[in-house]
Amino acid sequence: QVQLRESGGGSVQAGGSLRLSCVASGATGSSNAMGWFRQAPGKELEWISAISWNGKYTNYAPSVKGRFTISRDNAKNTVYLQMNSLKPEDTAVYFCVTLRIYYSGYVPSTADFGSWGQGTQVTVSS
């Protein structure tokens, strides 16, 4: 079982930036495809981005494409989400997850979750 811990959330003004980190520990932490999801108050869980186990393939939801960048450092068992040009509508709790299925262009769903973290709050004020 892989354990995940997110960090890096906080409060920023619109137009600002944050970088989220997700550290994986436990069995085969660096050999999983990974994803970021978010959940805003009163809304459903929304997929944000995913990355293959070796970082070769990434994709993004239209709502964040061009503003967010996912990356990973397998030597550190860490996945990152660089978030630029933040908007108030980006306010949510952000979760990282391991994905049981992922390939280039694939849009993950909650059915693909392996492990997930406790989440980190991101608040963007206007």
mmCIF file of N, CA and C in Angstrom:
data_model
loop_
_atom_site.group_PDB
_atom_site.id
_atom_site.type_symbol
_atom_site.label_atom_id
_atom_site.label_comp_id
_atom_site.label_asym_id
_atom_site.label_seq_id
_atom_site.Cartn_x
_atom_site.Cartn_y
_atom_site.Cartn_z
ATOM 1 N N GLN A 1 0.843 -1.183 0.000
ATOM 2 C CA GLN A 1 0.000 0.000 0.000
ATOM 3 C C GLN A 1 0.888 1.246 0.000
ATOM 4 N N VAL A 2 0.562 2.190 -0.876
ATOM 5 C CA VAL A 2 1.293 3.442 -0.967
ATOM 6 C C VAL A 2 0.591 4.488 -0.112
ATOM 7 N N GLN A 3 1.351 5.194 0.698
ATOM 8 C CA GLN A 3 0.815 6.312 1.466
ATOM 9 C C GLN A 3 1.216 7.612 0.780
ATOM 10 N N LEU A 4 0.281 8.550 0.714
ATOM 11 C CA LEU A 4 0.507 9.826 0.050
ATOM 12 C C LEU A 4 0.279 10.970 1.021
ATOM 13 N N ARG A 5 1.125 11.993 0.928
ATOM 14 C CA ARG A 5 0.956 13.171 1.764
ATOM 15 C C ARG A 5 1.151 14.405 0.922
ATOM 16 N N GLU A 6 0.122 15.232 0.828
ATOM 17 C CA GLU A 6 0.186 16.477 0.079
ATOM 18 C C GLU A 6 0.615 17.622 0.984
ATOM 19 N N SER A 7 1.232 18.609 0.371
ATOM 20 C CA SER A 7 1.580 19.836 1.079
ATOM 21 C C SER A 7 1.690 20.964 0.069
ATOM 22 N N GLY A 8 1.816 22.179 0.584
ATOM 23 C CA GLY A 8 2.017 23.327 -0.293
ATOM 24 C C GLY A 8 0.798 24.189 -0.517
ATOM 25 N N GLY A 9 -0.340 23.769 0.018
ATOM 26 C CA GLY A 9 -1.529 24.587 -0.133
ATOM 27 C C GLY A 9 -1.428 25.861 0.689
ATOM 28 N N GLY A 10 -2.373 26.752 0.480
ATOM 29 C CA GLY A 10 -2.392 27.998 1.223
ATOM 30 C C GLY A 10 -3.368 28.967 0.619
ATOM 31 N N SER A 11 -3.246 30.227 1.027
ATOM 32 C CA SER A 11 -4.116 31.291 0.534
ATOM 33 C C SER A 11 -3.301 32.267 -0.290
ATOM 34 N N VAL A 12 -3.795 32.554 -1.491
ATOM 35 C CA VAL A 12 -3.123 33.498 -2.376
ATOM 36 C C VAL A 12 -4.170 34.376 -3.039
ATOM 37 N N GLN A 13 -3.700 35.475 -3.593
ATOM 38 C CA GLN A 13 -4.592 36.343 -4.359
ATOM 39 C C GLN A 13 -4.647 35.864 -5.810
ATOM 40 N N ALA A 14 -5.709 36.231 -6.469
ATOM 41 C CA ALA A 14 -5.847 35.874 -7.879
ATOM 42 C C ALA A 14 -4.628 36.353 -8.658
ATOM 43 N N GLY A 15 -4.170 35.487 -9.559
ATOM 44 C CA GLY A 15 -2.975 35.774 -10.332
ATOM 45 C C GLY A 15 -1.702 35.227 -9.720
ATOM 46 N N GLY A 16 -1.805 34.777 -8.475
ATOM 47 C CA GLY A 16 -0.639 34.251 -7.791
ATOM 48 C C GLY A 16 -0.336 32.806 -8.155
ATOM 49 N N SER A 17 0.671 32.254 -7.477
ATOM 50 C CA SER A 17 1.134 30.899 -7.772
ATOM 51 C C SER A 17 1.316 30.105 -6.493
ATOM 52 N N LEU A 18 1.169 28.811 -6.618
ATOM 53 C CA LEU A 18 1.476 27.869 -5.555
ATOM 54 C C LEU A 18 2.053 26.614 -6.189
ATOM 55 N N ARG A 19 2.866 25.906 -5.431
ATOM 56 C CA ARG A 19 3.343 24.605 -5.876
ATOM 57 C C ARG A 19 2.970 23.569 -4.825
ATOM 58 N N LEU A 20 2.177 22.620 -5.256
ATOM 59 C CA LEU A 20 1.793 21.516 -4.383
ATOM 60 C C LEU A 20 2.779 20.370 -4.552
ATOM 61 N N SER A 21 3.022 19.676 -3.457
ATOM 62 C CA SER A 21 3.871 18.500 -3.475
ATOM 63 C C SER A 21 3.107 17.317 -2.919
ATOM 64 N N CYS A 22 3.436 16.157 -3.418
ATOM 65 C CA CYS A 22 2.833 14.919 -2.929
ATOM 66 C C CYS A 22 3.954 13.892 -2.784
ATOM 67 N N VAL A 23 4.231 13.521 -1.543
ATOM 68 C CA VAL A 23 5.286 12.561 -1.271
ATOM 69 C C VAL A 23 4.661 11.189 -1.072
ATOM 70 N N ALA A 24 5.202 10.219 -1.780
ATOM 71 C CA ALA A 24 4.715 8.842 -1.679
ATOM 72 C C ALA A 24 5.675 8.004 -0.857
ATOM 73 N N SER A 25 5.122 7.172 -0.023
ATOM 74 C CA SER A 25 5.942 6.239 0.745
ATOM 75 C C SER A 25 5.268 4.873 0.722
ATOM 76 N N GLY A 26 6.038 3.854 0.996
ATOM 77 C CA GLY A 26 5.483 2.512 0.967
ATOM 78 C C GLY A 26 5.874 1.785 -0.297
ATOM 79 N N ALA A 27 5.188 0.715 -0.573
ATOM 80 C CA ALA A 27 5.557 -0.178 -1.667
ATOM 81 C C ALA A 27 5.428 0.487 -3.026
ATOM 82 N N THR A 28 6.459 0.401 -3.838
ATOM 83 C CA THR A 28 6.470 0.847 -5.231
ATOM 84 C C THR A 28 5.903 2.240 -5.419
ATOM 85 N N GLY A 29 6.287 3.159 -4.544
ATOM 86 C CA GLY A 29 5.734 4.501 -4.634
ATOM 87 C C GLY A 29 6.065 5.220 -5.918
ATOM 88 N N SER A 30 7.230 4.940 -6.496
ATOM 89 C CA SER A 30 7.644 5.674 -7.685
ATOM 90 C C SER A 30 7.253 4.988 -8.985
ATOM 91 N N SER A 31 6.590 3.853 -8.927
ATOM 92 C CA SER A 31 6.280 3.139 -10.159
ATOM 93 C C SER A 31 4.822 3.294 -10.570
ATOM 94 N N ASN A 32 4.104 4.182 -9.905
ATOM 95 C CA ASN A 32 2.703 4.396 -10.219
ATOM 96 C C ASN A 32 2.500 5.636 -11.068
ATOM 97 N N ALA A 33 1.527 5.571 -11.965
ATOM 98 C CA ALA A 33 1.019 6.803 -12.544
ATOM 99 C C ALA A 33 0.326 7.565 -11.420
ATOM 100 N N MET A 34 0.349 8.891 -11.520
ATOM 101 C CA MET A 34 -0.194 9.720 -10.450
ATOM 102 C C MET A 34 -1.128 10.762 -11.034
ATOM 103 N N GLY A 35 -2.031 11.214 -10.199
ATOM 104 C CA GLY A 35 -2.952 12.248 -10.643
ATOM 105 C C GLY A 35 -3.254 13.232 -9.539
ATOM 106 N N TRP A 36 -3.746 14.385 -9.933
ATOM 107 C CA TRP A 36 -4.262 15.384 -8.999
ATOM 108 C C TRP A 36 -5.745 15.588 -9.295
ATOM 109 N N PHE A 37 -6.519 15.611 -8.229
ATOM 110 C CA PHE A 37 -7.930 15.931 -8.293
ATOM 111 C C PHE A 37 -8.193 17.073 -7.315
ATOM 112 N N ARG A 38 -9.342 17.696 -7.445
ATOM 113 C CA ARG A 38 -9.712 18.724 -6.478
ATOM 114 C C ARG A 38 -11.207 18.669 -6.222
ATOM 115 N N GLN A 39 -11.593 19.171 -5.063
ATOM 116 C CA GLN A 39 -13.002 19.231 -4.723
ATOM 117 C C GLN A 39 -13.298 20.560 -4.053
ATOM 118 N N ALA A 40 -14.142 21.328 -4.705
ATOM 119 C CA ALA A 40 -14.586 22.601 -4.151
ATOM 120 C C ALA A 40 -15.827 22.366 -3.300
ATOM 121 N N PRO A 41 -16.118 23.257 -2.367
ATOM 122 C CA PRO A 41 -17.297 23.092 -1.513
ATOM 123 C C PRO A 41 -18.575 22.937 -2.323
ATOM 124 N N GLY A 42 -19.321 21.902 -2.035
ATOM 125 C CA GLY A 42 -20.585 21.678 -2.701
ATOM 126 C C GLY A 42 -20.485 21.147 -4.115
ATOM 127 N N LYS A 43 -19.271 20.831 -4.546
ATOM 128 C CA LYS A 43 -19.085 20.343 -5.921
ATOM 129 C C LYS A 43 -18.483 18.944 -5.923
ATOM 130 N N GLU A 44 -18.581 18.292 -7.064
ATOM 131 C CA GLU A 44 -18.034 16.947 -7.200
ATOM 132 C C GLU A 44 -16.517 17.000 -7.353
ATOM 133 N N LEU A 45 -15.914 15.851 -7.115
ATOM 134 C CA LEU A 45 -14.479 15.719 -7.322
ATOM 135 C C LEU A 45 -14.157 15.945 -8.796
ATOM 136 N N GLU A 46 -13.140 16.750 -9.059
ATOM 137 C CA GLU A 46 -12.781 17.123 -10.431
ATOM 138 C C GLU A 46 -11.350 16.691 -10.717
ATOM 139 N N TRP A 47 -11.168 15.994 -11.815
ATOM 140 C CA TRP A 47 -9.818 15.626 -12.228
ATOM 141 C C TRP A 47 -9.088 16.856 -12.755
ATOM 142 N N ILE A 48 -7.808 16.995 -12.390
ATOM 143 C CA ILE A 48 -7.008 18.146 -12.794
ATOM 144 C C ILE A 48 -5.902 17.756 -13.764
ATOM 145 N N SER A 49 -5.122 16.741 -13.382
ATOM 146 C CA SER A 49 -3.950 16.421 -14.187
ATOM 147 C C SER A 49 -3.478 15.020 -13.850
ATOM 148 N N ALA A 50 -2.709 14.425 -14.752
ATOM 149 C CA ALA A 50 -2.136 13.104 -14.532
ATOM 150 C C ALA A 50 -0.769 13.025 -15.182
ATOM 151 N N ILE A 51 0.040 12.099 -14.674
ATOM 152 C CA ILE A 51 1.392 11.908 -15.189
ATOM 153 C C ILE A 51 1.727 10.431 -15.133
ATOM 154 N N SER A 52 2.393 9.939 -16.161
ATOM 155 C CA SER A 52 2.785 8.542 -16.194
ATOM 156 C C SER A 52 3.889 8.278 -15.187
ATOM 157 N N TRP A 53 4.187 7.011 -14.956
ATOM 158 C CA TRP A 53 5.138 6.665 -13.903
ATOM 159 C C TRP A 53 6.525 7.241 -14.171
ATOM 160 N N ASN A 54 6.879 7.381 -15.452
ATOM 161 C CA ASN A 54 8.207 7.898 -15.789
ATOM 162 C C ASN A 54 8.183 9.371 -16.184
ATOM 163 N N GLY A 55 7.027 10.008 -16.093
ATOM 164 C CA GLY A 55 6.924 11.420 -16.423
ATOM 165 C C GLY A 55 6.836 11.717 -17.905
ATOM 166 N N LYS A 56 6.813 10.691 -18.727
ATOM 167 C CA LYS A 56 6.835 10.897 -20.176
ATOM 168 C C LYS A 56 5.508 11.458 -20.694
ATOM 169 N N TYR A 57 4.419 11.046 -20.077
ATOM 170 C CA TYR A 57 3.100 11.471 -20.534
ATOM 171 C C TYR A 57 2.400 12.256 -19.435
ATOM 172 N N THR A 58 1.797 13.362 -19.853
ATOM 173 C CA THR A 58 0.993 14.173 -18.947
ATOM 174 C C THR A 58 -0.250 14.646 -19.690
ATOM 175 N N ASN A 59 -1.286 14.952 -18.937
ATOM 176 C CA ASN A 59 -2.414 15.646 -19.532
ATOM 177 C C ASN A 59 -3.151 16.442 -18.464
ATOM 178 N N TYR A 60 -4.016 17.338 -18.942
ATOM 179 C CA TYR A 60 -4.630 18.322 -18.058
ATOM 180 C C TYR A 60 -6.100 18.512 -18.414
ATOM 181 N N ALA A 61 -6.867 18.859 -17.403
ATOM 182 C CA ALA A 61 -8.239 19.263 -17.651
ATOM 183 C C ALA A 61 -8.235 20.617 -18.368
ATOM 184 N N PRO A 62 -9.197 20.861 -19.222
ATOM 185 C CA PRO A 62 -9.252 22.147 -19.933
ATOM 186 C C PRO A 62 -9.249 23.355 -19.000
ATOM 187 N N SER A 63 -9.808 23.192 -17.816
ATOM 188 C CA SER A 63 -9.927 24.318 -16.888
ATOM 189 C C SER A 63 -8.586 24.793 -16.351
ATOM 190 N N VAL A 64 -7.551 23.955 -16.443
ATOM 191 C CA VAL A 64 -6.251 24.319 -15.883
ATOM 192 C C VAL A 64 -5.132 24.270 -16.920
ATOM 193 N N LYS A 65 -5.412 23.784 -18.093
ATOM 194 C CA LYS A 65 -4.374 23.635 -19.121
ATOM 195 C C LYS A 65 -3.777 24.995 -19.450
ATOM 196 N N GLY A 66 -2.442 25.044 -19.482
ATOM 197 C CA GLY A 66 -1.744 26.287 -19.748
ATOM 198 C C GLY A 66 -1.410 27.076 -18.501
ATOM 199 N N ARG A 67 -2.032 26.714 -17.373
ATOM 200 C CA ARG A 67 -1.755 27.395 -16.112
ATOM 201 C C ARG A 67 -1.077 26.473 -15.098
ATOM 202 N N PHE A 68 -1.413 25.200 -15.120
ATOM 203 C CA PHE A 68 -0.862 24.229 -14.179
ATOM 204 C C PHE A 68 0.118 23.309 -14.898
ATOM 205 N N THR A 69 1.133 22.861 -14.153
ATOM 206 C CA THR A 69 2.112 21.921 -14.695
ATOM 207 C C THR A 69 2.362 20.816 -13.676
ATOM 208 N N ILE A 70 2.197 19.582 -14.125
ATOM 209 C CA ILE A 70 2.476 18.429 -13.275
ATOM 210 C C ILE A 70 3.865 17.896 -13.611
ATOM 211 N N SER A 71 4.583 17.454 -12.596
ATOM 212 C CA SER A 71 5.905 16.873 -12.804
ATOM 213 C C SER A 71 6.171 15.899 -11.667
ATOM 214 N N ARG A 72 7.256 15.164 -11.792
ATOM 215 C CA ARG A 72 7.594 14.229 -10.734
ATOM 216 C C ARG A 72 9.101 14.050 -10.656
ATOM 217 N N ASP A 73 9.546 13.685 -9.470
ATOM 218 C CA ASP A 73 10.940 13.364 -9.212
ATOM 219 C C ASP A 73 10.930 12.009 -8.518
ATOM 220 N N ASN A 74 11.155 10.960 -9.276
ATOM 221 C CA ASN A 74 11.045 9.618 -8.705
ATOM 222 C C ASN A 74 12.144 9.336 -7.681
ATOM 223 N N ALA A 75 13.267 10.023 -7.798
ATOM 224 C CA ALA A 75 14.323 9.843 -6.798
ATOM 225 C C ALA A 75 13.854 10.323 -5.427
ATOM 226 N N LYS A 76 12.917 11.256 -5.420
ATOM 227 C CA LYS A 76 12.368 11.790 -4.176
ATOM 228 C C LYS A 76 10.964 11.267 -3.897
ATOM 229 N N ASN A 77 10.473 10.382 -4.766
ATOM 230 C CA ASN A 77 9.113 9.847 -4.616
ATOM 231 C C ASN A 77 8.089 10.974 -4.479
ATOM 232 N N THR A 78 8.260 11.999 -5.273
ATOM 233 C CA THR A 78 7.427 13.192 -5.136
ATOM 234 C C THR A 78 6.845 13.602 -6.480
ATOM 235 N N VAL A 79 5.576 13.969 -6.447
ATOM 236 C CA VAL A 79 4.885 14.551 -7.592
ATOM 237 C C VAL A 79 4.527 15.991 -7.239
ATOM 238 N N TYR A 80 4.647 16.861 -8.217
ATOM 239 C CA TYR A 80 4.395 18.279 -7.998
ATOM 240 C C TYR A 80 3.257 18.765 -8.889
ATOM 241 N N LEU A 81 2.612 19.812 -8.433
ATOM 242 C CA LEU A 81 1.649 20.528 -9.261
ATOM 243 C C LEU A 81 1.953 22.015 -9.121
ATOM 244 N N GLN A 82 2.572 22.564 -10.151
ATOM 245 C CA GLN A 82 2.836 24.005 -10.185
ATOM 246 C C GLN A 82 1.593 24.698 -10.699
ATOM 247 N N MET A 83 1.067 25.617 -9.915
ATOM 248 C CA MET A 83 -0.175 26.307 -10.278
ATOM 249 C C MET A 83 0.115 27.791 -10.422
ATOM 250 N N ASN A 84 -0.042 28.296 -11.621
ATOM 251 C CA ASN A 84 0.179 29.711 -11.918
ATOM 252 C C ASN A 84 -1.130 30.370 -12.340
ATOM 253 N N SER A 85 -1.132 31.677 -12.318
ATOM 254 C CA SER A 85 -2.308 32.452 -12.736
ATOM 255 C C SER A 85 -3.575 31.930 -12.054
ATOM 256 N N LEU A 86 -3.487 31.760 -10.769
ATOM 257 C CA LEU A 86 -4.612 31.180 -10.028
ATOM 258 C C LEU A 86 -5.829 32.087 -10.058
ATOM 259 N N LYS A 87 -6.990 31.441 -10.073
ATOM 260 C CA LYS A 87 -8.270 32.131 -10.112
ATOM 261 C C LYS A 87 -9.098 31.733 -8.889
ATOM 262 N N PRO A 88 -10.043 32.569 -8.502
ATOM 263 C CA PRO A 88 -10.906 32.196 -7.361
ATOM 264 C C PRO A 88 -11.586 30.843 -7.549
ATOM 265 N N GLU A 89 -11.906 30.502 -8.771
ATOM 266 C CA GLU A 89 -12.562 29.212 -9.022
ATOM 267 C C GLU A 89 -11.625 28.022 -8.858
ATOM 268 N N ASP A 90 -10.342 28.263 -8.628
ATOM 269 C CA ASP A 90 -9.410 27.181 -8.320
ATOM 270 C C ASP A 90 -9.455 26.817 -6.836
ATOM 271 N N THR A 91 -10.191 27.567 -6.048
ATOM 272 C CA THR A 91 -10.307 27.287 -4.622
ATOM 273 C C THR A 91 -10.927 25.912 -4.401
ATOM 274 N N ALA A 92 -10.216 25.056 -3.681
ATOM 275 C CA ALA A 92 -10.660 23.678 -3.468
ATOM 276 C C ALA A 92 -9.653 22.970 -2.567
ATOM 277 N N VAL A 93 -10.036 21.774 -2.153
ATOM 278 C CA VAL A 93 -9.073 20.862 -1.540
ATOM 279 C C VAL A 93 -8.483 20.011 -2.661
ATOM 280 N N TYR A 94 -7.169 19.947 -2.711
ATOM 281 C CA TYR A 94 -6.456 19.232 -3.773
ATOM 282 C C TYR A 94 -5.909 17.917 -3.219
ATOM 283 N N PHE A 95 -6.169 16.864 -3.966
ATOM 284 C CA PHE A 95 -5.746 15.520 -3.578
ATOM 285 C C PHE A 95 -4.822 14.930 -4.633
ATOM 286 N N CYS A 96 -3.798 14.232 -4.187
ATOM 287 C CA CYS A 96 -3.041 13.432 -5.145
ATOM 288 C C CYS A 96 -3.443 11.975 -4.973
ATOM 289 N N VAL A 97 -3.359 11.242 -6.052
ATOM 290 C CA VAL A 97 -3.789 9.853 -6.054
ATOM 291 C C VAL A 97 -2.834 9.027 -6.896
ATOM 292 N N THR A 98 -2.750 7.748 -6.593
ATOM 293 C CA THR A 98 -2.111 6.822 -7.522
ATOM 294 C C THR A 98 -3.190 6.316 -8.468
ATOM 295 N N LEU A 99 -2.797 6.037 -9.683
ATOM 296 C CA LEU A 99 -3.750 5.606 -10.700
ATOM 297 C C LEU A 99 -3.426 4.189 -11.138
ATOM 298 N N ARG A 100 -4.426 3.339 -11.124
ATOM 299 C CA ARG A 100 -4.210 1.953 -11.558
ATOM 300 C C ARG A 100 -4.146 1.861 -13.074
ATOM 301 N N ILE A 101 -4.747 2.812 -13.751
ATOM 302 C CA ILE A 101 -4.738 2.834 -15.212
ATOM 303 C C ILE A 101 -4.362 4.233 -15.662
ATOM 304 N N TYR A 102 -3.436 4.327 -16.572
ATOM 305 C CA TYR A 102 -3.130 5.608 -17.199
ATOM 306 C C TYR A 102 -2.302 5.363 -18.446
ATOM 307 N N TYR A 103 -2.612 6.098 -19.501
ATOM 308 C CA TYR A 103 -1.813 6.118 -20.719
ATOM 309 C C TYR A 103 -2.028 7.475 -21.360
ATOM 310 N N SER A 104 -1.223 7.772 -22.350
ATOM 311 C CA SER A 104 -1.253 9.077 -22.987
ATOM 312 C C SER A 104 -2.667 9.455 -23.422
ATOM 313 N N GLY A 105 -3.136 10.604 -22.949
ATOM 314 C CA GLY A 105 -4.444 11.101 -23.329
ATOM 315 C C GLY A 105 -5.598 10.584 -22.500
ATOM 316 N N TYR A 106 -5.339 9.642 -21.637
ATOM 317 C CA TYR A 106 -6.402 9.047 -20.826
ATOM 318 C C TYR A 106 -6.862 10.035 -19.760
ATOM 319 N N VAL A 107 -8.146 10.135 -19.557
ATOM 320 C CA VAL A 107 -8.712 10.983 -18.513
ATOM 321 C C VAL A 107 -9.155 10.081 -17.367
ATOM 322 N N PRO A 108 -8.450 10.119 -16.243
ATOM 323 C CA PRO A 108 -8.776 9.213 -15.135
ATOM 324 C C PRO A 108 -10.108 9.549 -14.483
ATOM 325 N N SER A 109 -10.683 8.541 -13.862
ATOM 326 C CA SER A 109 -11.872 8.732 -13.052
ATOM 327 C C SER A 109 -11.607 8.169 -11.660
ATOM 328 N N THR A 110 -12.554 8.370 -10.772
ATOM 329 C CA THR A 110 -12.374 7.869 -9.412
ATOM 330 C C THR A 110 -12.262 6.349 -9.386
ATOM 331 N N ALA A 111 -12.761 5.688 -10.405
ATOM 332 C CA ALA A 111 -12.658 4.226 -10.469
ATOM 333 C C ALA A 111 -11.216 3.771 -10.642
ATOM 334 N N ASP A 112 -10.340 4.693 -11.072
ATOM 335 C CA ASP A 112 -8.938 4.348 -11.321
ATOM 336 C C ASP A 112 -8.043 4.587 -10.107
ATOM 337 N N PHE A 113 -8.621 5.118 -9.018
ATOM 338 C CA PHE A 113 -7.822 5.427 -7.833
ATOM 339 C C PHE A 113 -7.227 4.180 -7.223
ATOM 340 N N GLY A 114 -5.969 4.322 -6.803
ATOM 341 C CA GLY A 114 -5.373 3.326 -5.951
ATOM 342 C C GLY A 114 -5.373 3.915 -4.549
ATOM 343 N N SER A 115 -4.328 4.635 -4.214
ATOM 344 C CA SER A 115 -4.227 5.322 -2.928
ATOM 345 C C SER A 115 -4.467 6.814 -3.130
ATOM 346 N N TRP A 116 -4.849 7.483 -2.055
ATOM 347 C CA TRP A 116 -4.999 8.939 -2.103
ATOM 348 C C TRP A 116 -4.613 9.538 -0.761
ATOM 349 N N GLY A 117 -4.252 10.826 -0.815
ATOM 350 C CA GLY A 117 -3.821 11.511 0.394
ATOM 351 C C GLY A 117 -4.968 12.198 1.099
ATOM 352 N N GLN A 118 -4.613 12.975 2.118
ATOM 353 C CA GLN A 118 -5.644 13.637 2.925
ATOM 354 C C GLN A 118 -6.065 14.981 2.338
ATOM 355 N N GLY A 119 -5.311 15.454 1.362
ATOM 356 C CA GLY A 119 -5.669 16.697 0.694
ATOM 357 C C GLY A 119 -4.994 17.912 1.303
ATOM 358 N N THR A 120 -4.895 18.952 0.497
ATOM 359 C CA THR A 120 -4.356 20.231 0.955
ATOM 360 C C THR A 120 -5.248 21.349 0.416
ATOM 361 N N GLN A 121 -5.566 22.307 1.269
ATOM 362 C CA GLN A 121 -6.506 23.375 0.913
ATOM 363 C C GLN A 121 -5.801 24.474 0.128
ATOM 364 N N VAL A 122 -6.402 24.866 -0.971
ATOM 365 C CA VAL A 122 -5.960 26.014 -1.752
ATOM 366 C C VAL A 122 -7.105 27.020 -1.787
ATOM 367 N N THR A 123 -6.817 28.242 -1.383
ATOM 368 C CA THR A 123 -7.827 29.298 -1.374
ATOM 369 C C THR A 123 -7.299 30.481 -2.172
ATOM 370 N N VAL A 124 -8.055 30.884 -3.177
ATOM 371 C CA VAL A 124 -7.658 31.994 -4.034
ATOM 372 C C VAL A 124 -8.688 33.112 -3.876
ATOM 373 N N SER A 125 -8.222 34.267 -3.451
ATOM 374 C CA SER A 125 -9.121 35.399 -3.239
ATOM 375 C C SER A 125 -9.025 36.370 -4.410
ATOM 376 N N SER A 126 -10.132 37.039 -4.654
ATOM 377 C CA SER A 126 -10.173 37.979 -5.791
ATOM 378 C C SER A 126 -9.714 39.361 -5.381
#
